[in-house]
Tab-separated table of C-alpha atoms in Angstrom:
chain	number	residue	atom	x	y	z
X	1	MET	CA	-75.703	-82.781	-129.333
X	2	SER	CA	-74.756	-81.041	-132.573
X	3	LEU	CA	-75.932	-77.550	-133.478
X	4	ILE	CA	-78.386	-78.843	-136.105
X	5	GLU	CA	-79.814	-81.346	-133.592
X	6	SER	CA	-80.246	-78.553	-131.040
X	7	ILE	CA	-81.975	-76.336	-133.609
X	8	ALA	CA	-84.232	-79.225	-134.665
X	9	LEU	CA	-85.024	-79.969	-131.004
X	10	ALA	CA	-85.876	-76.319	-130.347
X	11	GLY	CA	-88.002	-76.049	-133.481
X	12	GLY	CA	-89.638	-79.419	-132.944
X	13	LEU	CA	-90.611	-78.774	-129.346
X	14	ALA	CA	-91.957	-75.329	-130.244
X	15	TRP	CA	-93.905	-76.562	-133.272
X	16	ALA	CA	-95.395	-79.620	-131.568
X	17	SER	CA	-96.313	-77.567	-128.488
X	18	GLY	CA	-98.639	-75.526	-130.663
X	19	LEU	CA	-100.590	-78.689	-131.410
X	20	ARG	CA	-100.300	-80.858	-128.272
X	21	LEU	CA	-98.198	-79.288	-125.513
X	22	TYR	CA	-98.860	-81.890	-122.853
X	23	LEU	CA	-98.202	-84.812	-125.182
X	24	VAL	CA	-94.903	-83.187	-126.167
X	25	VAL	CA	-93.806	-82.676	-122.556
X	26	PHE	CA	-94.865	-86.226	-121.670
X	27	LEU	CA	-93.065	-87.812	-124.644
X	28	ALA	CA	-89.896	-85.743	-124.246
X	29	GLY	CA	-89.762	-86.521	-120.537
X	30	ALA	CA	-90.562	-90.226	-120.873
X	31	LEU	CA	-88.205	-90.779	-123.814
X	32	SER	CA	-85.431	-88.979	-121.950
X	33	HIS	CA	-86.171	-90.858	-118.717
X	34	PHE	CA	-85.805	-94.193	-120.498
X	35	GLY	CA	-82.685	-93.110	-122.411
X	36	TYR	CA	-84.143	-92.746	-125.908
X	37	LEU	CA	-83.783	-88.974	-126.092
X	38	GLN	CA	-80.812	-86.926	-125.013
X	39	LEU	CA	-82.071	-83.647	-123.587
X	40	PRO	CA	-79.774	-80.804	-122.571
X	41	ASP	CA	-79.378	-80.275	-118.832
X	42	SER	CA	-81.594	-77.202	-119.073
X	43	LEU	CA	-84.525	-79.521	-119.968
X	44	ALA	CA	-83.606	-82.281	-117.486
X	45	VAL	CA	-86.643	-81.365	-115.391
X	46	LEU	CA	-88.837	-82.980	-118.063
X	47	ARG	CA	-87.441	-86.368	-116.922
X	48	HIS	CA	-88.800	-85.953	-113.413
X	49	PRO	CA	-91.566	-88.468	-112.619
X	50	LEU	CA	-93.827	-85.682	-111.304
X	51	VAL	CA	-93.547	-83.747	-114.574
X	52	ILE	CA	-94.105	-86.916	-116.617
X	53	GLY	CA	-97.126	-87.849	-114.477
X	54	VAL	CA	-98.793	-84.435	-114.638
X	55	ALA	CA	-98.084	-84.148	-118.359
X	56	SER	CA	-99.612	-87.592	-118.959
X	57	VAL	CA	-102.815	-86.674	-117.091
X	58	MET	CA	-103.071	-83.388	-119.001
X	59	ALA	CA	-102.321	-85.158	-122.301
X	60	VAL	CA	-105.241	-87.532	-121.694
X	61	ALA	CA	-107.482	-84.585	-120.758
X	62	GLU	CA	-106.469	-82.802	-123.959
X	63	LEU	CA	-106.965	-85.973	-125.989
X	64	VAL	CA	-110.580	-86.138	-124.780
X	65	ALA	CA	-111.272	-82.385	-124.914
X	66	ASP	CA	-109.983	-82.165	-128.452
X	67	LYS	CA	-112.513	-84.736	-129.705
X	68	VAL	CA	-115.592	-82.786	-128.545
X	69	PRO	CA	-116.866	-80.368	-131.220
X	70	ALA	CA	-117.088	-76.749	-130.025
X	71	PHE	CA	-115.476	-77.611	-126.668
X	72	ASP	CA	-112.189	-78.081	-128.530
X	73	SER	CA	-112.305	-74.439	-129.614
X	74	LEU	CA	-112.962	-73.342	-126.034
X	75	TRP	CA	-110.031	-75.526	-124.932
X	76	ASP	CA	-107.806	-74.000	-127.632
X	77	GLY	CA	-108.800	-70.499	-126.524
X	78	PHE	CA	-107.750	-71.244	-122.959
X	79	GLN	CA	-104.589	-73.034	-124.097
X	80	THR	CA	-103.457	-69.956	-126.042
X	81	PHE	CA	-102.142	-68.568	-122.764
X	82	ILE	CA	-100.297	-71.782	-121.908
X	83	ARG	CA	-99.013	-73.295	-125.164
X	84	ILE	CA	-97.273	-70.222	-126.562
X	85	PRO	CA	-95.137	-69.312	-123.524
X	86	ALA	CA	-94.413	-72.995	-122.860
X	87	GLY	CA	-93.311	-73.516	-126.472
X	88	ALA	CA	-91.070	-70.469	-126.233
X	89	LEU	CA	-89.473	-71.751	-123.019
X	90	LEU	CA	-88.970	-75.250	-124.417
X	91	ALA	CA	-87.290	-73.792	-127.515
X	92	ALA	CA	-85.039	-71.525	-125.451
X	93	PHE	CA	-84.012	-74.275	-123.045
X	94	ALA	CA	-83.446	-76.752	-125.902
X	95	LEU	CA	-80.213	-74.911	-126.680
X	96	GLY	CA	-78.783	-76.035	-123.356
X	97	ASP	CA	-75.940	-73.942	-122.021
X	98	ALA	CA	-75.613	-71.779	-125.124
X	99	ASP	CA	-74.948	-68.072	-125.010
X	100	PRO	CA	-77.966	-66.421	-123.320
X	101	ALA	CA	-78.472	-64.231	-126.403
X	102	TRP	CA	-78.971	-67.384	-128.503
X	103	MET	CA	-81.393	-68.752	-125.932
X	104	VAL	CA	-83.451	-65.556	-125.961
X	105	ALA	CA	-83.447	-65.584	-129.767
X	106	ALA	CA	-84.528	-69.258	-129.747
X	107	GLY	CA	-87.312	-68.388	-127.310
X	108	LEU	CA	-88.544	-65.563	-129.517
X	109	VAL	CA	-88.490	-67.682	-132.665
X	110	GLY	CA	-89.882	-70.689	-130.781
X	111	GLY	CA	-92.749	-68.646	-129.370
X	112	THR	CA	-93.526	-67.395	-132.860
X	113	ILE	CA	-93.493	-70.950	-134.245
X	114	THR	CA	-95.716	-72.151	-131.397
X	115	ALA	CA	-98.123	-69.253	-131.884
X	116	GLY	CA	-98.349	-69.794	-135.629
X	117	THR	CA	-98.937	-73.512	-135.182
X	118	HIS	CA	-101.456	-72.967	-132.393
X	119	PHE	CA	-103.459	-70.335	-134.276
X	120	ALA	CA	-103.470	-72.403	-137.473
X	121	LYS	CA	-104.752	-75.383	-135.454
X	122	ALA	CA	-107.317	-73.362	-133.527
X	123	GLY	CA	-108.479	-71.559	-136.662
X	124	SER	CA	-108.881	-74.711	-138.706
X	125	ARG	CA	-110.792	-76.274	-135.800
X	126	LEU	CA	-113.076	-73.247	-135.672
X	127	ALA	CA	-113.823	-73.755	-139.368
X	128	ILE	CA	-114.319	-77.510	-138.899
X	129	ASN	CA	-116.746	-76.877	-136.039
X	130	THR	CA	-119.145	-75.160	-138.449
X	131	SER	CA	-119.867	-78.646	-139.821
X	132	PRO	CA	-122.723	-80.377	-137.966
X	133	GLU	CA	-121.121	-83.844	-137.905
X	134	PRO	CA	-118.368	-84.781	-135.419
X	135	PHE	CA	-116.329	-87.033	-137.727
X	136	SER	CA	-114.299	-84.278	-139.361
X	137	ASN	CA	-113.433	-83.018	-135.884
X	138	TRP	CA	-112.258	-86.447	-134.780
X	139	LEU	CA	-110.288	-86.910	-137.991
X	140	ALA	CA	-108.561	-83.535	-137.499
X	141	SER	CA	-107.765	-84.379	-133.880
X	142	PHE	CA	-106.244	-87.760	-134.698
X	143	GLY	CA	-104.375	-86.139	-137.585
X	144	GLU	CA	-102.838	-83.583	-135.220
X	145	GLU	CA	-101.735	-86.318	-132.848
X	146	GLY	CA	-100.216	-88.224	-135.766
X	147	MET	CA	-98.406	-85.087	-136.921
X	148	VAL	CA	-96.914	-84.600	-133.457
X	149	LEU	CA	-95.731	-88.211	-133.242
X	150	GLY	CA	-94.362	-88.183	-136.798
X	151	GLY	CA	-92.799	-84.763	-136.370
X	152	LEU	CA	-91.029	-85.705	-133.162
X	153	TRP	CA	-89.778	-88.914	-134.771
X	154	ALA	CA	-88.441	-86.947	-137.757
X	155	MET	CA	-86.878	-84.389	-135.418
X	156	LEU	CA	-84.890	-87.170	-133.752
X	157	ALA	CA	-84.181	-89.427	-136.730
X	158	ALA	CA	-83.517	-86.855	-139.461
X	159	PRO	CA	-83.089	-83.293	-138.145
X	160	TRP	CA	-82.443	-81.800	-141.607
X	161	LEU	CA	-85.578	-83.417	-143.013
X	162	PHE	CA	-87.583	-82.204	-140.032
X	163	LEU	CA	-86.365	-78.623	-140.458
X	164	GLY	CA	-87.311	-78.692	-144.154
X	165	LEU	CA	-90.760	-80.031	-143.288
X	166	LEU	CA	-91.084	-77.392	-140.580
X	167	VAL	CA	-90.476	-74.624	-143.104
X	168	LEU	CA	-93.119	-76.142	-145.404
X	169	PHE	CA	-95.558	-76.437	-142.501
X	170	LEU	CA	-95.025	-72.821	-141.469
X	171	LEU	CA	-95.650	-71.648	-145.037
X	172	LEU	CA	-98.851	-73.697	-145.128
X	173	ALA	CA	-99.877	-72.385	-141.701
X	174	GLY	CA	-99.354	-68.810	-142.905
X	175	PHE	CA	-101.550	-69.529	-145.919
X	176	LEU	CA	-104.223	-71.074	-143.670
X	177	LEU	CA	-104.159	-68.099	-141.316
X	178	VAL	CA	-104.754	-65.730	-144.228
X	179	ARG	CA	-107.636	-67.927	-145.415
X	180	LEU	CA	-109.001	-68.094	-141.878
X	181	GLY	CA	-109.047	-64.306	-141.704
X	182	ALA	CA	-111.090	-64.206	-144.888
X	183	PHE	CA	-113.420	-66.938	-143.577
X	184	LEU	CA	-114.005	-65.110	-140.296
X	185	GLY	CA	-114.633	-61.896	-142.185
X	186	ARG	CA	-117.355	-63.605	-144.218
X	187	LEU	CA	-118.768	-65.389	-141.157
X	188	PHE	CA	-119.051	-62.258	-139.046
X	189	GLY	CA	-120.207	-60.261	-142.077
X	190	ARG	CA	-123.356	-62.423	-142.151
X	191	VAL	CA	-124.149	-61.876	-138.476
């Protein structure tokens, strides 16, 4: 695996984990198990049938939980403590047998990417949940799943393109987080 592919894998796993951790673990493990994705030995555990099975059950649970208005925000709050460290570990281990300093750096950057993605997702969902109808929530949820599938495809098919899109996404997420802060300030200012 080339350096750019390893960086794209680290960034892709970290980014997608902020949206759908269990789907990411399931897809990476299943694709690797069936020979469609070459994972470094440090991530070989994702190929194990037990990991694939548990990740698939949790992915289905998250798929359902994420469609229920208000409960999705509770789910995201709980997942904050799982997604961010898992995204950091996936990013670090995506570099394989690289120098440990590079792996720690990848974990730090990966955790930051996962956190930014997770908080942008959770914050936008919090804003969406102020709407009384469930359709916008469902649309956002399916959109997130589509982004994960498309992002992982781009990560594998065109690593340079994926990295460019990742930078654009992170800029947009930063903008959304600033807007979310203003929204929450107005929301709690009324209470």
